[in-house]
PDB file of C-alpha atoms in Angstrom:
ATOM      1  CA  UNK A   5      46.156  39.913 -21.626  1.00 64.00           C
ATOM      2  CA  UNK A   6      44.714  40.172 -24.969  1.00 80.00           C
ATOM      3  CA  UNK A   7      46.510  39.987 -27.717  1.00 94.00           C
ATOM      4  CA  UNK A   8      47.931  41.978 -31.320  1.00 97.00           C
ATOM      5  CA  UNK A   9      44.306  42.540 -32.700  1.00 97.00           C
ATOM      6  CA  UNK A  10      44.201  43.215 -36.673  1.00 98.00           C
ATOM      7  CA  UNK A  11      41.227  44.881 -38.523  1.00 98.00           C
ATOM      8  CA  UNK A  12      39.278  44.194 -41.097  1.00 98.00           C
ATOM      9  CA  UNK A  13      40.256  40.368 -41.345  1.00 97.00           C
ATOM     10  CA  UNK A  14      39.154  40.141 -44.950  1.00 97.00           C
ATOM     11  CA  UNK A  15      38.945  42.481 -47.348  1.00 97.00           C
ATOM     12  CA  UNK A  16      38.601  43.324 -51.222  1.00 98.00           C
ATOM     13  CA  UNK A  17      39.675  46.075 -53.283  1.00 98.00           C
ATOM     14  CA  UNK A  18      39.596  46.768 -56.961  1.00 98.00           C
ATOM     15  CA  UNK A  19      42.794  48.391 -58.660  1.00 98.00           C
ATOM     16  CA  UNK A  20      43.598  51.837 -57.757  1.00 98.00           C
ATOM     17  CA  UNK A  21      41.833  52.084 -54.509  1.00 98.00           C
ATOM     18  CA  UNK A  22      43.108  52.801 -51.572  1.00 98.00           C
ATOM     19  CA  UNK A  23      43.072  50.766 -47.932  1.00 98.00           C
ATOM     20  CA  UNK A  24      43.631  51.204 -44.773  1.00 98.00           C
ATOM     21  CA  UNK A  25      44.546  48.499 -42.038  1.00 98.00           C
ATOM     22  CA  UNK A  26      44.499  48.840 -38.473  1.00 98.00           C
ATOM     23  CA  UNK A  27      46.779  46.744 -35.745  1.00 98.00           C
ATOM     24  CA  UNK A  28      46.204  47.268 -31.884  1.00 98.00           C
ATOM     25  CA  UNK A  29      48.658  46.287 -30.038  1.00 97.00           C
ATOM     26  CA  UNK A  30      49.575  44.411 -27.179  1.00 95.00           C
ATOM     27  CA  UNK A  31      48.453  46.775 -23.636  1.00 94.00           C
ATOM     28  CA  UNK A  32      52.146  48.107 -22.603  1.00 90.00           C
ATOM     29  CA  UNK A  33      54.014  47.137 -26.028  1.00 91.00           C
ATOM     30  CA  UNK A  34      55.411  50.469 -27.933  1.00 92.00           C
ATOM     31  CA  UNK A  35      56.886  49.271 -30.819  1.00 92.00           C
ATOM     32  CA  UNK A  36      54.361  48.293 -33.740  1.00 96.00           C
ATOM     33  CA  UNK A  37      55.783  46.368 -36.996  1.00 96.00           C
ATOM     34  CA  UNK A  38      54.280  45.682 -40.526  1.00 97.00           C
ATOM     35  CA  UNK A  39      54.744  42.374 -42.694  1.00 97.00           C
ATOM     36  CA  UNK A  40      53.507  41.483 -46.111  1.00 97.00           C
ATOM     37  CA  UNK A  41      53.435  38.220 -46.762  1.00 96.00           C
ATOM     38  CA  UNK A  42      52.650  36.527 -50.184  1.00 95.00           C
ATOM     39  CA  UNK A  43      53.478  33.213 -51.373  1.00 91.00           C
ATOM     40  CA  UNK A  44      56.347  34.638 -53.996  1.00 88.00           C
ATOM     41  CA  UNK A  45      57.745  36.776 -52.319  1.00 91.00           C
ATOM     42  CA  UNK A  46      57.364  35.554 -48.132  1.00 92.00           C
ATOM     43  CA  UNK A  47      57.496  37.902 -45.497  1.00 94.00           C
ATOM     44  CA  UNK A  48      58.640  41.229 -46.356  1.00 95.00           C
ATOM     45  CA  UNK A  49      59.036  43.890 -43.597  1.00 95.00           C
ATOM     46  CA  UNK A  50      57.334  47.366 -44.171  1.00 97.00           C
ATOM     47  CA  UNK A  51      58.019  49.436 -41.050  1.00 95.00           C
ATOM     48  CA  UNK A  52      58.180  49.672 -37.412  1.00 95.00           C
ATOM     49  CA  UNK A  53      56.793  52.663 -35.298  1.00 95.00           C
ATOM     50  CA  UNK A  54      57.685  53.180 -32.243  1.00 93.00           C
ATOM     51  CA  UNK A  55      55.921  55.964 -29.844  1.00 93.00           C
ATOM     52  CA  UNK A  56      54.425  57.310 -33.215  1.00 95.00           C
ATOM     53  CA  UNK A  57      58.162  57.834 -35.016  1.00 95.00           C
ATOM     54  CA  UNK A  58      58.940  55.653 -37.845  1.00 95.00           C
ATOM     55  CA  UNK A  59      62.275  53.864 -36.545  1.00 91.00           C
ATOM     56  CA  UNK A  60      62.806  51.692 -39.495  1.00 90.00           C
ATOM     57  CA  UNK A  61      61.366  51.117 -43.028  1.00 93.00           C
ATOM     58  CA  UNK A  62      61.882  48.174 -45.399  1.00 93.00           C
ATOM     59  CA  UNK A  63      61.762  48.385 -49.433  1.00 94.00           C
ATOM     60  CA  UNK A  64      58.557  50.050 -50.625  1.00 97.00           C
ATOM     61  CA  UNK A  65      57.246  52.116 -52.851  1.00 97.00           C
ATOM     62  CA  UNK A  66      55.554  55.139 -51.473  1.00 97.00           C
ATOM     63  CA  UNK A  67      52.680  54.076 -51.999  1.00 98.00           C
ATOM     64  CA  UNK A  68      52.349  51.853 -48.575  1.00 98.00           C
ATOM     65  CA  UNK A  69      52.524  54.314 -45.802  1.00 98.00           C
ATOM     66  CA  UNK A  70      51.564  53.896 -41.893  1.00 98.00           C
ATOM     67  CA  UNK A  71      51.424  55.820 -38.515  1.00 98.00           C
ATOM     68  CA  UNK A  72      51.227  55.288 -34.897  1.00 98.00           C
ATOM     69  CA  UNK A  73      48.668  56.797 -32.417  1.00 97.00           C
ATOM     70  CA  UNK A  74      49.818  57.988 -29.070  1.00 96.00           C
ATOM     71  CA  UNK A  75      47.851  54.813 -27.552  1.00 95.00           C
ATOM     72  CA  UNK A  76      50.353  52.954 -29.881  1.00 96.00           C
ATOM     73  CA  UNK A  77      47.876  52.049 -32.085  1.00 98.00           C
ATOM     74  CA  UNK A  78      48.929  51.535 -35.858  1.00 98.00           C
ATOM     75  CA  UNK A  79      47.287  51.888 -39.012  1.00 98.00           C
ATOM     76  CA  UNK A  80      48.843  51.381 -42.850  1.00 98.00           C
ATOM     77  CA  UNK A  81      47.651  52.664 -46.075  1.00 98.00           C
ATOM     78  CA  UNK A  82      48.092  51.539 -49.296  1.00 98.00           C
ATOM     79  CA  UNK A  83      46.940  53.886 -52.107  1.00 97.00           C
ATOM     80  CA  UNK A  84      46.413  53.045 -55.647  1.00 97.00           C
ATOM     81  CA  UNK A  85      46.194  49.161 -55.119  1.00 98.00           C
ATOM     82  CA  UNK A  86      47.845  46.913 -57.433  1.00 98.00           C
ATOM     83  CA  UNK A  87      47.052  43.101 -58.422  1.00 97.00           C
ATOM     84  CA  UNK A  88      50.387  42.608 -56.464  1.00 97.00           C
ATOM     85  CA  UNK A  89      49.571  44.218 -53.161  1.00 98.00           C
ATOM     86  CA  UNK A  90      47.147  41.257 -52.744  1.00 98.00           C
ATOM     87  CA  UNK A  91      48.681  39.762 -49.504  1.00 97.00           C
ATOM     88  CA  UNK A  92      48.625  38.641 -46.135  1.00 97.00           C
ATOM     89  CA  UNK A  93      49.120  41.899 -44.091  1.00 98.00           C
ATOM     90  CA  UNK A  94      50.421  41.045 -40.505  1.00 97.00           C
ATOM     91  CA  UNK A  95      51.006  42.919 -37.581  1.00 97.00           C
ATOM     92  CA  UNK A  96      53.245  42.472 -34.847  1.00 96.00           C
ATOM     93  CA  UNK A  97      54.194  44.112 -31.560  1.00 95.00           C
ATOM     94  CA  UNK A  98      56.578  44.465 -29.279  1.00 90.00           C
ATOM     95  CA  UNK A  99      58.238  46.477 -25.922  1.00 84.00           C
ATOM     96  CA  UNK A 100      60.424  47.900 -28.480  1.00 77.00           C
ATOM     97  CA  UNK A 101      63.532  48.852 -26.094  1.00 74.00           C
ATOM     98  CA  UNK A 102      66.580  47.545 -24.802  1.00 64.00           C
ATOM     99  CA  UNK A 103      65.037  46.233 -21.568  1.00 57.00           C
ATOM    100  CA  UNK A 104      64.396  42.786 -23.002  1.00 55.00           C
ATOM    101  CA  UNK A 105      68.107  43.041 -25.266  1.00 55.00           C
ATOM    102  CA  UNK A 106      65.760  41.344 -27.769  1.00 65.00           C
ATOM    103  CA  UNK A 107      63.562  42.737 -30.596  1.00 80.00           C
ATOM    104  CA  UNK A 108      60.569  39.040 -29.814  1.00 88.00           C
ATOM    105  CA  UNK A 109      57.585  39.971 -32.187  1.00 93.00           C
ATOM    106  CA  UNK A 110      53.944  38.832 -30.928  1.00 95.00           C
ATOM    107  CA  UNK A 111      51.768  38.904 -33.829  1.00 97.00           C
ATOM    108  CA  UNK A 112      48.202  39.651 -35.115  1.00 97.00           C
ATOM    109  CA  UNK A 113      45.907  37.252 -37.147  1.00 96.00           C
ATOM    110  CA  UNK A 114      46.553  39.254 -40.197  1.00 97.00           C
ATOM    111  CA  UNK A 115      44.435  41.382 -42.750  1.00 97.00           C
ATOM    112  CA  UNK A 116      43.688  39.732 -45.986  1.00 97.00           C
ATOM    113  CA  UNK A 117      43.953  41.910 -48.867  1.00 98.00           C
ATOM    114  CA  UNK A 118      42.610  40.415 -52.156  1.00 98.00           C
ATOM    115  CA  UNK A 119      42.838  43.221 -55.002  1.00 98.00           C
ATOM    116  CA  UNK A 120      40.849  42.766 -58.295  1.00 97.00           C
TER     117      UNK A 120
ATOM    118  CA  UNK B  30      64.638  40.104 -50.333  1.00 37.00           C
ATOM    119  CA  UNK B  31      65.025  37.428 -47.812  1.00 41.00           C
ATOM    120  CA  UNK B  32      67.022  37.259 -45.546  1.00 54.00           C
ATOM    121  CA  UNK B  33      67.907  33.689 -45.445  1.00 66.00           C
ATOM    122  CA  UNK B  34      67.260  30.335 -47.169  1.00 77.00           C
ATOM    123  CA  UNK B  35      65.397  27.546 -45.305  1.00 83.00           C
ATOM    124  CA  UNK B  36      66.215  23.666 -45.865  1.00 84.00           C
ATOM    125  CA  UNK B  37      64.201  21.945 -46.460  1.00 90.00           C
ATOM    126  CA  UNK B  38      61.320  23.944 -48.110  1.00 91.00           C
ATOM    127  CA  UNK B  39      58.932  20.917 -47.252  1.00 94.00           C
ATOM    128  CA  UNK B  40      58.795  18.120 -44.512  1.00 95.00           C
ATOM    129  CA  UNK B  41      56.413  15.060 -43.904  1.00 96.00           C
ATOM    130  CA  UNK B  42      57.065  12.797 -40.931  1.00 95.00           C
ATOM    131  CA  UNK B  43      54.725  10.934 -38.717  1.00 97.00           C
ATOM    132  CA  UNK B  44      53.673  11.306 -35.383  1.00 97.00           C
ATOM    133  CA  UNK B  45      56.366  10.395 -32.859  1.00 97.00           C
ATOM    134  CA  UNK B  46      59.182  11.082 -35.418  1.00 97.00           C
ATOM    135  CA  UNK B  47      61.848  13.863 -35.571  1.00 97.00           C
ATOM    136  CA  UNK B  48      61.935  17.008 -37.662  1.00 96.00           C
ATOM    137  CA  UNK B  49      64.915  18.603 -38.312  1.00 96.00           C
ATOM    138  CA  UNK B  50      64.864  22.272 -40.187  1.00 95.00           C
ATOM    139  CA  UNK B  51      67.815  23.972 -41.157  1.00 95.00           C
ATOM    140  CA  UNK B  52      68.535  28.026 -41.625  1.00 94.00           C
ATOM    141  CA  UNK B  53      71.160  30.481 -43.395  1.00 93.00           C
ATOM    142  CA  UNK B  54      71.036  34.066 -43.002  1.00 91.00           C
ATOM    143  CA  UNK B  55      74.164  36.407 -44.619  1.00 87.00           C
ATOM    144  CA  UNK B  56      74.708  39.125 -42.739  1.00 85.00           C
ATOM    145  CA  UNK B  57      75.438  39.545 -38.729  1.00 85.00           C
ATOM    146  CA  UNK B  58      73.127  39.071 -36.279  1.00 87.00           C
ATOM    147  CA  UNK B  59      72.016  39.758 -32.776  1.00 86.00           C
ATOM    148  CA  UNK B  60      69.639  36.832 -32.345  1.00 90.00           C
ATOM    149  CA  UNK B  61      67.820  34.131 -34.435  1.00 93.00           C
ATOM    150  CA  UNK B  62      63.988  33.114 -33.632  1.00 94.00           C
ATOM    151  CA  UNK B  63      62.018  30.581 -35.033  1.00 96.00           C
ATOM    152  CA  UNK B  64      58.479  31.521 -35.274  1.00 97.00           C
ATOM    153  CA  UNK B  65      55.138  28.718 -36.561  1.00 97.00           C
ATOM    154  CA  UNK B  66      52.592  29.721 -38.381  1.00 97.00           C
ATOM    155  CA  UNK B  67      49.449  27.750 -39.121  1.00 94.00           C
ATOM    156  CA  UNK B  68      47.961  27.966 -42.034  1.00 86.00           C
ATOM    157  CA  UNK B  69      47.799  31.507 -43.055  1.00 74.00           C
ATOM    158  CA  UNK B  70      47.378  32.667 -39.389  1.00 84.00           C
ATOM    159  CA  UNK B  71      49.699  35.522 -37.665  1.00 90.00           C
ATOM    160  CA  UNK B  72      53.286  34.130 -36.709  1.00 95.00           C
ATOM    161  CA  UNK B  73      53.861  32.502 -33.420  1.00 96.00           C
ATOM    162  CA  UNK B  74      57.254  32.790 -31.585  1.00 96.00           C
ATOM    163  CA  UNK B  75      58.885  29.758 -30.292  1.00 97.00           C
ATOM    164  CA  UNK B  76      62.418  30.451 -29.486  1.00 96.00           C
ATOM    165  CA  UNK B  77      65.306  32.653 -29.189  1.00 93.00           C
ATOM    166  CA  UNK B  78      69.123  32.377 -29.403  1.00 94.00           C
ATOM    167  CA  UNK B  79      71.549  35.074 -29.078  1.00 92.00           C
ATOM    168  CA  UNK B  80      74.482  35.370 -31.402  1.00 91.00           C
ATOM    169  CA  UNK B  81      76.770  34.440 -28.570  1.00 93.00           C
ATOM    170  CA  UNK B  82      74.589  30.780 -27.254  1.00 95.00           C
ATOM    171  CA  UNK B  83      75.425  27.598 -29.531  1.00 97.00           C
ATOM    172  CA  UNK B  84      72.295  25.512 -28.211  1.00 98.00           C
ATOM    173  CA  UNK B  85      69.015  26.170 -26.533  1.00 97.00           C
ATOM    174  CA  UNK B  86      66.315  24.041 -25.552  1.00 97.00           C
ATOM    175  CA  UNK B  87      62.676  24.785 -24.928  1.00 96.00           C
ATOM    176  CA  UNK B  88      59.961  21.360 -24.635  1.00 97.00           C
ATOM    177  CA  UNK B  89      60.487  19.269 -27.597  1.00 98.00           C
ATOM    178  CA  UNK B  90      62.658  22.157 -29.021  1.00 98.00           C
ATOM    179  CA  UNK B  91      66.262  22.543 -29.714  1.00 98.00           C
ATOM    180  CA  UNK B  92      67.478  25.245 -31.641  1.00 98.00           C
ATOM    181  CA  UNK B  93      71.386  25.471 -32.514  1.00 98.00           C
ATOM    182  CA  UNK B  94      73.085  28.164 -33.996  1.00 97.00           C
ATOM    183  CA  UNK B  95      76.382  28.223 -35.742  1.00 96.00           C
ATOM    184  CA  UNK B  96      77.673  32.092 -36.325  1.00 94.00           C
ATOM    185  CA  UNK B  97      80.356  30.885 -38.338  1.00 95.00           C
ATOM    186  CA  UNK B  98      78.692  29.060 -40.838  1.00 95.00           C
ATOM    187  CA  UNK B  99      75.765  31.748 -40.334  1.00 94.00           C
ATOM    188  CA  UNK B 100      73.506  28.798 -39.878  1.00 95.00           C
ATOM    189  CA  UNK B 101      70.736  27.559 -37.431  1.00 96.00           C
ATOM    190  CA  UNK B 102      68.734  24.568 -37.037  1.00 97.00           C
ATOM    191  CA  UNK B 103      65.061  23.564 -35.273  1.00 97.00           C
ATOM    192  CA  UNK B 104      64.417  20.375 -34.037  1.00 98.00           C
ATOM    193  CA  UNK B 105      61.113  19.204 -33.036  1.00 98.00           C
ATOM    194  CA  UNK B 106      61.005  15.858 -31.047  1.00 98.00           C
ATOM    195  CA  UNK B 107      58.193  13.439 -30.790  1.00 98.00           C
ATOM    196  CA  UNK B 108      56.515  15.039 -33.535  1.00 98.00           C
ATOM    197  CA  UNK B 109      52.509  15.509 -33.079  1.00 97.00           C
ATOM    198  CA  UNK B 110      49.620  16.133 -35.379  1.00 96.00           C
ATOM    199  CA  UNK B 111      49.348  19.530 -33.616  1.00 96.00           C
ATOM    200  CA  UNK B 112      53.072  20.571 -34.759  1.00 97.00           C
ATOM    201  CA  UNK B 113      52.212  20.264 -38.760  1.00 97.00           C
ATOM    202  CA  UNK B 114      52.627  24.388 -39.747  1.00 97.00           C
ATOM    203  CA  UNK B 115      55.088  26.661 -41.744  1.00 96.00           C
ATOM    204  CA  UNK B 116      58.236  27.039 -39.440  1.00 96.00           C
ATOM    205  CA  UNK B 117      60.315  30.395 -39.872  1.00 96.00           C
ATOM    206  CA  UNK B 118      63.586  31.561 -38.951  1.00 95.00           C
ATOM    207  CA  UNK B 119      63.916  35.155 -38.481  1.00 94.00           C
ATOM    208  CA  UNK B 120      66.902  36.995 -38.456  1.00 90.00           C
ATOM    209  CA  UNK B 121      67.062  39.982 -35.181  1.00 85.00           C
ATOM    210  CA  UNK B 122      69.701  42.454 -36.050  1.00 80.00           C
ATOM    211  CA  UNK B 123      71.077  45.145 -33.661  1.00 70.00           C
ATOM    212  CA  UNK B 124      69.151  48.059 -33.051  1.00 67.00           C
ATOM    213  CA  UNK B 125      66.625  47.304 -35.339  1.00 73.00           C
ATOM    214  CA  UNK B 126      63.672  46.633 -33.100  1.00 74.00           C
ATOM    215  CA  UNK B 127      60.547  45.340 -34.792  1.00 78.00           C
ATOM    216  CA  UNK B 128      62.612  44.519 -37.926  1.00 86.00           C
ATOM    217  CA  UNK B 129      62.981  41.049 -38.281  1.00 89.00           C
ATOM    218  CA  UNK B 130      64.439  39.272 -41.659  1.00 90.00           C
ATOM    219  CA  UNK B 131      62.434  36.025 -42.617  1.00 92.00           C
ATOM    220  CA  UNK B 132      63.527  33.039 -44.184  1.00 91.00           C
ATOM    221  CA  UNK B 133      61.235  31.131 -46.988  1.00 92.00           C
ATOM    222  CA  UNK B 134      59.780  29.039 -44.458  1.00 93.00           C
ATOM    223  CA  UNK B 135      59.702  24.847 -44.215  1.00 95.00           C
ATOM    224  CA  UNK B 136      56.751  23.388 -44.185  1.00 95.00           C
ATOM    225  CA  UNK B 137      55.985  20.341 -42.025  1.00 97.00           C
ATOM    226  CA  UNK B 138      53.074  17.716 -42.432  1.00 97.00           C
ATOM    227  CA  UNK B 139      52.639  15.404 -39.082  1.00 97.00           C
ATOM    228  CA  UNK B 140      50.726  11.978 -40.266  1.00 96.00           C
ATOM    229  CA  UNK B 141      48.884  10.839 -37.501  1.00 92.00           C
TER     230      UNK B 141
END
């Protein structure tokens, strides 16, 4: 079956714009997570959706927000970019329920965000 | 913040050699993963222990986990070219699907 697909790959941005990621996830899997990862800081979780609620959120600003489609597709937004939100953006998915007793993440590629 | 420190940050063995990566986390967990990444790719997940296994094997890995200690270690035998990657553990805790805590990562070079 195909896999966690993650668009655009690469991307650029100057300060204060705004960007929008999107992850399609595995056929079946409900849950969708977001990572940043940069090299100072490593993998920081954003959120998890989960039939298009928001089940958990991780240290943020405002700023990075994200939804889920009722396909369980997933997009994020960041608005007003910063030099620092240049990162590694990955996407992972998952069943997202009990049935497994375990929360096993397949990920995307990632989208590379580069902000100038 | 991370979750958990990761020991050591940096590895280089050759081919046919042991690695050996080590683990904390601090608070209480449901299960402990180890995930490779190569080079700036998405994660890939190699194996799972539950907070109440000790050891688990899977190919050339073996993965222990000491809840006591709040430790965990990967072992790769017969190292290969192919294995050289970032190596992450990652922290599952209960009911908090999706949300996994990430250590700093080890990085392993493979000489062929």
């Amino acid at each position: 079956k195909a896999g966690v697909t993650q668009t655009p790959r690469y991307l650029i941005k100057t300060r204060g714009q705004q960007v929008t990621l999107s992850c399609s996830p595995i056929s079946g899997h409900r849950s969708v997570s977001w990572y940043q990862q940069t090299p100072g800081q490593g993998l920081q979780f954003l959120f998890e959706y989960f039939s298009e609620t928001q089940r958990n959120k991780g240290n943020f600003p405002g700023r990075f927000s994200g939804r889920q489609f009722s396909n369980s597709r997933s997009e994020m937004n960041v608005s007003t970019l910063e030099l620092g939100d240049s990162a590694l953006y990955l996407c992972a998915s998952s069943l997202g329920t009990t049935l497994s007793g375990a929360n096993v993440l397949t990920f995307g590629a990632g989208s590379r965000l580069t902000v100038l | 913040s991370q979750q958990g420190e990761e020991d050591p940050q940096a590895l280089s063995i050759q081919e046919g050699e042991n690695a050996t990566m080590n683990c904390s986390y601090k608070t209480s967990i449901n299960n402990l993963q180890w995930y490779r990444q190569n080079s700036g790719r998405g994660l890939v997940h190699l194996i799972l222990i539950r907070s109440n296994e000790r050891e688990k094997h899977s190919g050339r890995l073996r993965v222990t986990l000491d809840t006591s200690k709040k430790s965990s270690s990967l072992l790769i035998t017969a190292s290969r070219a192919a294995d050289t990657a970032s190596y992450f553990c990652a922290s599952g805790l209960t009911d908090s699907w999706g949300k996994l805590q990430f250590g700093a990562g080890t990085q392993v070079v493979v000489t062929p």
